[in-house]
Amino acid sequence: MPPDNPPSESTDYSPERRDFFRIEDRIGLEIRKLSPTTTPEEEAFDGDHLESLKAEFRRLDQDVKSQLASLAEQDRLLTGLIKSLNSKLDTLARIMAFEQNPLQPEDWQEVTLSEGGLAFFSSTPAWKTGDRLAIRMTLPPELFQPQATAQVIEVQPDTTGGARVHTEFVHIQDSDRQQIAKHVMRWQIRQRQKE
């Protein structure tokens, strides 16, 4: 069933977990438990003061992309240079954002990641099936920081007193899902190059 919202907006999405390719990776992971009354639009990671700047950044990025489309018909070399400069600025912005809010060593962990969800290890039995979580990931080396609302679908206790927590994304922006998809694809390419 297609989503009710246009692609540029948030979508409530509940895919069958096996529809996506999963990778085992080490990423930055920040998790906040949401109350049952929290709406998906509420900011769980204290970024409200930057929202207007982020909106302006997205608007400028769209302006550049739309102008590049018409410029590409006239001058491919200049278009390539501007795309490279735009990518360089995007990377610099991600580095600066990461330096403003660096993750602690315990925030980096091994996970199973796909476009449809995430599984991670919890050293304490803090989560239970049905819990809703706000999740922010930091995906190296690009330092993309996609966010999602996820629901815990399974908790597998282990002998250490911790558990493997399996979640599925129930609310994620299309742009954040695309960042995860790009990360998964790049991870696959790097793995092939190692072989």
mmCIF file of C-alpha atoms in Angstrom:
data_model
loop_
_atom_site.group_PDB
_atom_site.id
_atom_site.type_symbol
_atom_site.label_atom_id
_atom_site.label_comp_id
_atom_site.label_asym_id
_atom_site.label_seq_id
_atom_site.Cartn_x
_atom_site.Cartn_y
_atom_site.Cartn_z
ATOM 1 C CA MET A 1 0.000 0.000 0.000
ATOM 2 C CA PRO A 2 1.587 3.331 -1.016
ATOM 3 C CA PRO A 3 2.092 6.014 1.638
ATOM 4 C CA ASP A 4 -0.561 8.727 1.936
ATOM 5 C CA ASN A 5 2.009 11.527 2.084
ATOM 6 C CA PRO A 6 4.108 12.819 -0.807
ATOM 7 C CA PRO A 7 7.726 11.575 -0.883
ATOM 8 C CA SER A 8 9.210 14.815 0.482
ATOM 9 C CA GLU A 9 7.257 14.541 3.731
ATOM 10 C CA SER A 10 7.482 12.122 6.622
ATOM 11 C CA THR A 11 5.884 8.757 6.066
ATOM 12 C CA ASP A 12 4.604 6.205 8.517
ATOM 13 C CA TYR A 13 6.134 3.010 7.266
ATOM 14 C CA SER A 14 5.917 -0.534 8.558
ATOM 15 C CA PRO A 15 7.731 -2.771 6.051
ATOM 16 C CA GLU A 16 8.283 -6.485 6.400
ATOM 17 C CA ARG A 17 11.743 -6.581 7.956
ATOM 18 C CA ARG A 18 13.233 -8.957 5.386
ATOM 19 C CA ASP A 19 12.491 -6.597 2.487
ATOM 20 C CA PHE A 20 15.792 -4.762 2.993
ATOM 21 C CA PHE A 21 19.419 -5.781 2.797
ATOM 22 C CA ARG A 22 20.973 -5.784 6.274
ATOM 23 C CA ILE A 23 24.562 -5.014 7.198
ATOM 24 C CA GLU A 24 26.616 -5.512 10.363
ATOM 25 C CA ASP A 25 28.344 -2.212 11.100
ATOM 26 C CA ARG A 26 29.754 -0.046 13.894
ATOM 27 C CA ILE A 27 27.862 3.236 14.123
ATOM 28 C CA GLY A 28 27.140 6.019 16.572
ATOM 29 C CA LEU A 29 23.814 5.308 18.243
ATOM 30 C CA GLU A 30 21.730 7.609 20.420
ATOM 31 C CA ILE A 31 18.440 6.289 21.788
ATOM 32 C CA ARG A 32 15.650 7.955 23.742
ATOM 33 C CA LYS A 33 12.561 6.134 24.960
ATOM 34 C CA LEU A 34 9.391 7.922 23.861
ATOM 35 C CA SER A 35 6.246 8.188 25.900
ATOM 36 C CA PRO A 36 3.077 6.797 24.288
ATOM 37 C CA THR A 37 1.805 10.368 23.784
ATOM 38 C CA THR A 38 4.888 11.668 21.937
ATOM 39 C CA THR A 39 4.166 12.602 18.319
ATOM 40 C CA PRO A 40 6.698 11.754 15.566
ATOM 41 C CA GLU A 41 7.233 15.453 14.847
ATOM 42 C CA GLU A 42 8.565 16.211 18.345
ATOM 43 C CA GLU A 43 12.327 16.698 18.528
ATOM 44 C CA ALA A 44 13.939 14.148 20.846
ATOM 45 C CA PHE A 45 17.550 15.295 20.461
ATOM 46 C CA ASP A 46 17.477 18.975 21.485
ATOM 47 C CA GLY A 47 17.907 20.393 17.986
ATOM 48 C CA ASP A 48 15.001 22.860 18.070
ATOM 49 C CA HIS A 49 17.253 25.928 18.211
ATOM 50 C CA LEU A 50 18.839 24.892 14.887
ATOM 51 C CA GLU A 51 15.647 24.044 12.998
ATOM 52 C CA SER A 52 15.413 27.393 11.177
ATOM 53 C CA LEU A 53 19.049 27.106 10.067
ATOM 54 C CA LYS A 54 18.529 23.523 8.921
ATOM 55 C CA ALA A 55 15.443 24.578 6.959
ATOM 56 C CA GLU A 56 17.432 27.386 5.302
ATOM 57 C CA PHE A 57 20.242 24.927 4.496
ATOM 58 C CA ARG A 58 17.753 22.526 2.843
ATOM 59 C CA ARG A 59 16.185 25.385 0.861
ATOM 60 C CA LEU A 60 19.575 26.553 -0.427
ATOM 61 C CA ASP A 61 20.522 22.981 -1.294
ATOM 62 C CA GLN A 62 17.339 22.621 -3.363
ATOM 63 C CA ASP A 63 18.098 25.939 -5.119
ATOM 64 C CA VAL A 64 21.569 24.732 -6.070
ATOM 65 C CA LYS A 65 20.251 21.397 -7.329
ATOM 66 C CA SER A 66 17.530 22.995 -9.479
ATOM 67 C CA GLN A 67 19.985 25.444 -11.030
ATOM 68 C CA LEU A 68 22.508 22.681 -11.676
ATOM 69 C CA ALA A 69 19.934 20.843 -13.761
ATOM 70 C CA SER A 70 19.654 23.719 -16.229
ATOM 71 C CA LEU A 71 23.391 24.477 -16.106
ATOM 72 C CA ALA A 72 24.202 20.844 -16.984
ATOM 73 C CA GLU A 73 22.702 21.382 -20.435
ATOM 74 C CA GLN A 74 25.125 24.252 -21.114
ATOM 75 C CA ASP A 75 28.413 23.366 -19.396
ATOM 76 C CA ARG A 76 29.114 19.876 -18.062
ATOM 77 C CA LEU A 77 32.577 20.727 -16.721
ATOM 78 C CA LEU A 78 31.319 23.680 -14.658
ATOM 79 C CA THR A 79 28.370 21.608 -13.444
ATOM 80 C CA GLY A 80 30.742 18.882 -12.239
ATOM 81 C CA LEU A 81 32.882 21.429 -10.410
ATOM 82 C CA ILE A 82 29.881 23.002 -8.671
ATOM 83 C CA LYS A 83 28.575 19.552 -7.655
ATOM 84 C CA SER A 84 31.977 18.759 -6.143
ATOM 85 C CA LEU A 85 32.031 22.069 -4.256
ATOM 86 C CA ASN A 86 28.470 21.476 -3.029
ATOM 87 C CA SER A 87 29.442 17.990 -1.778
ATOM 88 C CA LYS A 88 32.496 19.473 -0.086
ATOM 89 C CA LEU A 89 30.321 22.025 1.734
ATOM 90 C CA ASP A 90 27.872 19.272 2.775
ATOM 91 C CA THR A 91 30.742 17.236 4.206
ATOM 92 C CA LEU A 92 32.134 20.268 6.037
ATOM 93 C CA ALA A 93 28.681 20.977 7.528
ATOM 94 C CA ARG A 94 28.438 17.363 8.775
ATOM 95 C CA ILE A 95 31.922 17.555 10.311
ATOM 96 C CA MET A 96 31.072 20.811 12.081
ATOM 97 C CA ALA A 97 27.776 19.405 13.369
ATOM 98 C CA PHE A 98 29.555 16.295 14.638
ATOM 99 C CA GLU A 99 32.256 18.354 16.375
ATOM 100 C CA GLN A 100 29.522 20.400 18.105
ATOM 101 C CA ASN A 101 28.018 17.217 19.535
ATOM 102 C CA PRO A 102 30.735 14.537 19.623
ATOM 103 C CA LEU A 103 29.729 11.031 20.598
ATOM 104 C CA GLN A 104 31.304 9.335 23.586
ATOM 105 C CA PRO A 105 33.087 5.983 23.085
ATOM 106 C CA GLU A 106 30.120 4.090 24.591
ATOM 107 C CA ASP A 107 27.826 5.635 21.942
ATOM 108 C CA TRP A 108 29.592 3.648 19.195
ATOM 109 C CA GLN A 109 28.392 0.089 18.873
ATOM 110 C CA GLU A 110 27.965 -2.876 16.592
ATOM 111 C CA VAL A 111 24.486 -2.990 15.047
ATOM 112 C CA THR A 112 22.537 -4.705 12.330
ATOM 113 C CA LEU A 113 21.171 -1.960 10.093
ATOM 114 C CA SER A 114 18.783 -1.785 7.154
ATOM 115 C CA GLU A 115 16.398 0.767 5.681
ATOM 116 C CA GLY A 116 13.614 -0.938 7.607
ATOM 117 C CA GLY A 117 15.098 -1.089 11.095
ATOM 118 C CA LEU A 118 17.945 -1.647 13.472
ATOM 119 C CA ALA A 119 19.110 -4.273 15.971
ATOM 120 C CA PHE A 120 21.520 -3.415 18.777
ATOM 121 C CA PHE A 121 22.860 -4.807 22.030
ATOM 122 C CA SER A 122 21.725 -3.316 25.343
ATOM 123 C CA SER A 123 23.785 -4.122 28.439
ATOM 124 C CA THR A 124 20.709 -3.679 30.637
ATOM 125 C CA PRO A 125 17.165 -4.966 30.134
ATOM 126 C CA ALA A 126 15.916 -1.407 29.534
ATOM 127 C CA TRP A 127 13.652 -2.108 26.550
ATOM 128 C CA LYS A 128 10.603 -4.289 26.048
ATOM 129 C CA THR A 129 8.511 -5.282 23.055
ATOM 130 C CA GLY A 130 6.227 -2.454 21.983
ATOM 131 C CA ASP A 131 8.424 0.376 23.310
ATOM 132 C CA ARG A 132 8.767 3.339 20.969
ATOM 133 C CA LEU A 133 12.255 4.806 20.608
ATOM 134 C CA ALA A 134 13.704 7.951 19.080
ATOM 135 C CA ILE A 135 16.914 6.889 17.352
ATOM 136 C CA ARG A 136 19.686 9.035 15.903
ATOM 137 C CA MET A 137 22.473 7.261 14.070
ATOM 138 C CA THR A 138 25.875 8.597 13.046
ATOM 139 C CA LEU A 139 27.036 6.708 9.959
ATOM 140 C CA PRO A 140 30.795 6.853 9.322
ATOM 141 C CA PRO A 141 32.743 7.815 7.366
ATOM 142 C CA GLU A 142 30.252 10.316 5.862
ATOM 143 C CA LEU A 143 28.859 11.293 9.312
ATOM 144 C CA PHE A 144 25.279 11.308 8.078
ATOM 145 C CA GLN A 145 22.917 11.524 11.056
ATOM 146 C CA PRO A 146 19.566 10.026 10.084
ATOM 147 C CA GLN A 147 16.834 9.952 12.729
ATOM 148 C CA ALA A 148 13.809 7.719 13.075
ATOM 149 C CA THR A 149 11.074 6.652 15.415
ATOM 150 C CA ALA A 150 11.332 2.905 15.913
ATOM 151 C CA GLN A 151 9.288 0.286 17.691
ATOM 152 C CA VAL A 152 10.844 -2.596 19.590
ATOM 153 C CA ILE A 153 9.590 -5.813 17.973
ATOM 154 C CA GLU A 154 11.732 -8.350 19.815
ATOM 155 C CA VAL A 155 14.069 -8.499 22.807
ATOM 156 C CA GLN A 156 16.407 -11.507 23.071
ATOM 157 C CA PRO A 157 17.980 -11.760 26.559
ATOM 158 C CA ASP A 158 21.474 -13.188 26.803
ATOM 159 C CA THR A 159 23.553 -14.777 29.563
ATOM 160 C CA THR A 160 25.262 -11.488 30.545
ATOM 161 C CA GLY A 161 22.034 -9.848 31.726
ATOM 162 C CA GLY A 162 21.775 -7.724 28.582
ATOM 163 C CA ALA A 163 19.735 -8.268 25.451
ATOM 164 C CA ARG A 164 19.729 -7.977 21.670
ATOM 165 C CA VAL A 165 16.994 -5.464 20.807
ATOM 166 C CA HIS A 166 15.328 -5.656 17.374
ATOM 167 C CA THR A 167 13.433 -2.606 16.121
ATOM 168 C CA GLU A 168 11.628 -1.498 13.007
ATOM 169 C CA PHE A 169 11.324 2.082 11.811
ATOM 170 C CA VAL A 170 7.727 3.263 12.077
ATOM 171 C CA HIS A 171 8.385 6.902 11.196
ATOM 172 C CA ILE A 172 11.333 8.153 9.151
ATOM 173 C CA GLN A 173 11.865 11.023 6.726
ATOM 174 C CA ASP A 174 12.486 9.891 3.146
ATOM 175 C CA SER A 175 15.793 11.815 3.127
ATOM 176 C CA ASP A 176 16.930 9.916 6.249
ATOM 177 C CA ARG A 177 15.920 6.572 4.700
ATOM 178 C CA GLN A 178 17.922 7.518 1.584
ATOM 179 C CA GLN A 179 20.973 8.292 3.744
ATOM 180 C CA ILE A 180 20.721 4.813 5.271
ATOM 181 C CA ALA A 181 20.317 3.268 1.805
ATOM 182 C CA LYS A 182 23.442 5.100 0.555
ATOM 183 C CA HIS A 183 25.376 3.998 3.623
ATOM 184 C CA VAL A 184 24.358 0.361 3.113
ATOM 185 C CA MET A 185 25.322 0.547 -0.574
ATOM 186 C CA ARG A 186 28.719 2.109 0.224
ATOM 187 C CA TRP A 187 29.313 -0.498 2.931
ATOM 188 C CA GLN A 188 28.658 -3.243 0.353
ATOM 189 C CA ILE A 189 31.103 -1.629 -2.090
ATOM 190 C CA ARG A 190 33.807 -1.382 0.598
ATOM 191 C CA GLN A 191 33.276 -5.038 1.536
ATOM 192 C CA ARG A 192 33.668 -6.102 -2.120
ATOM 193 C CA GLN A 193 36.862 -4.078 -2.420
ATOM 194 C CA LYS A 194 38.321 -5.914 0.601
ATOM 195 C CA GLU A 195 37.704 -9.316 -1.011
#
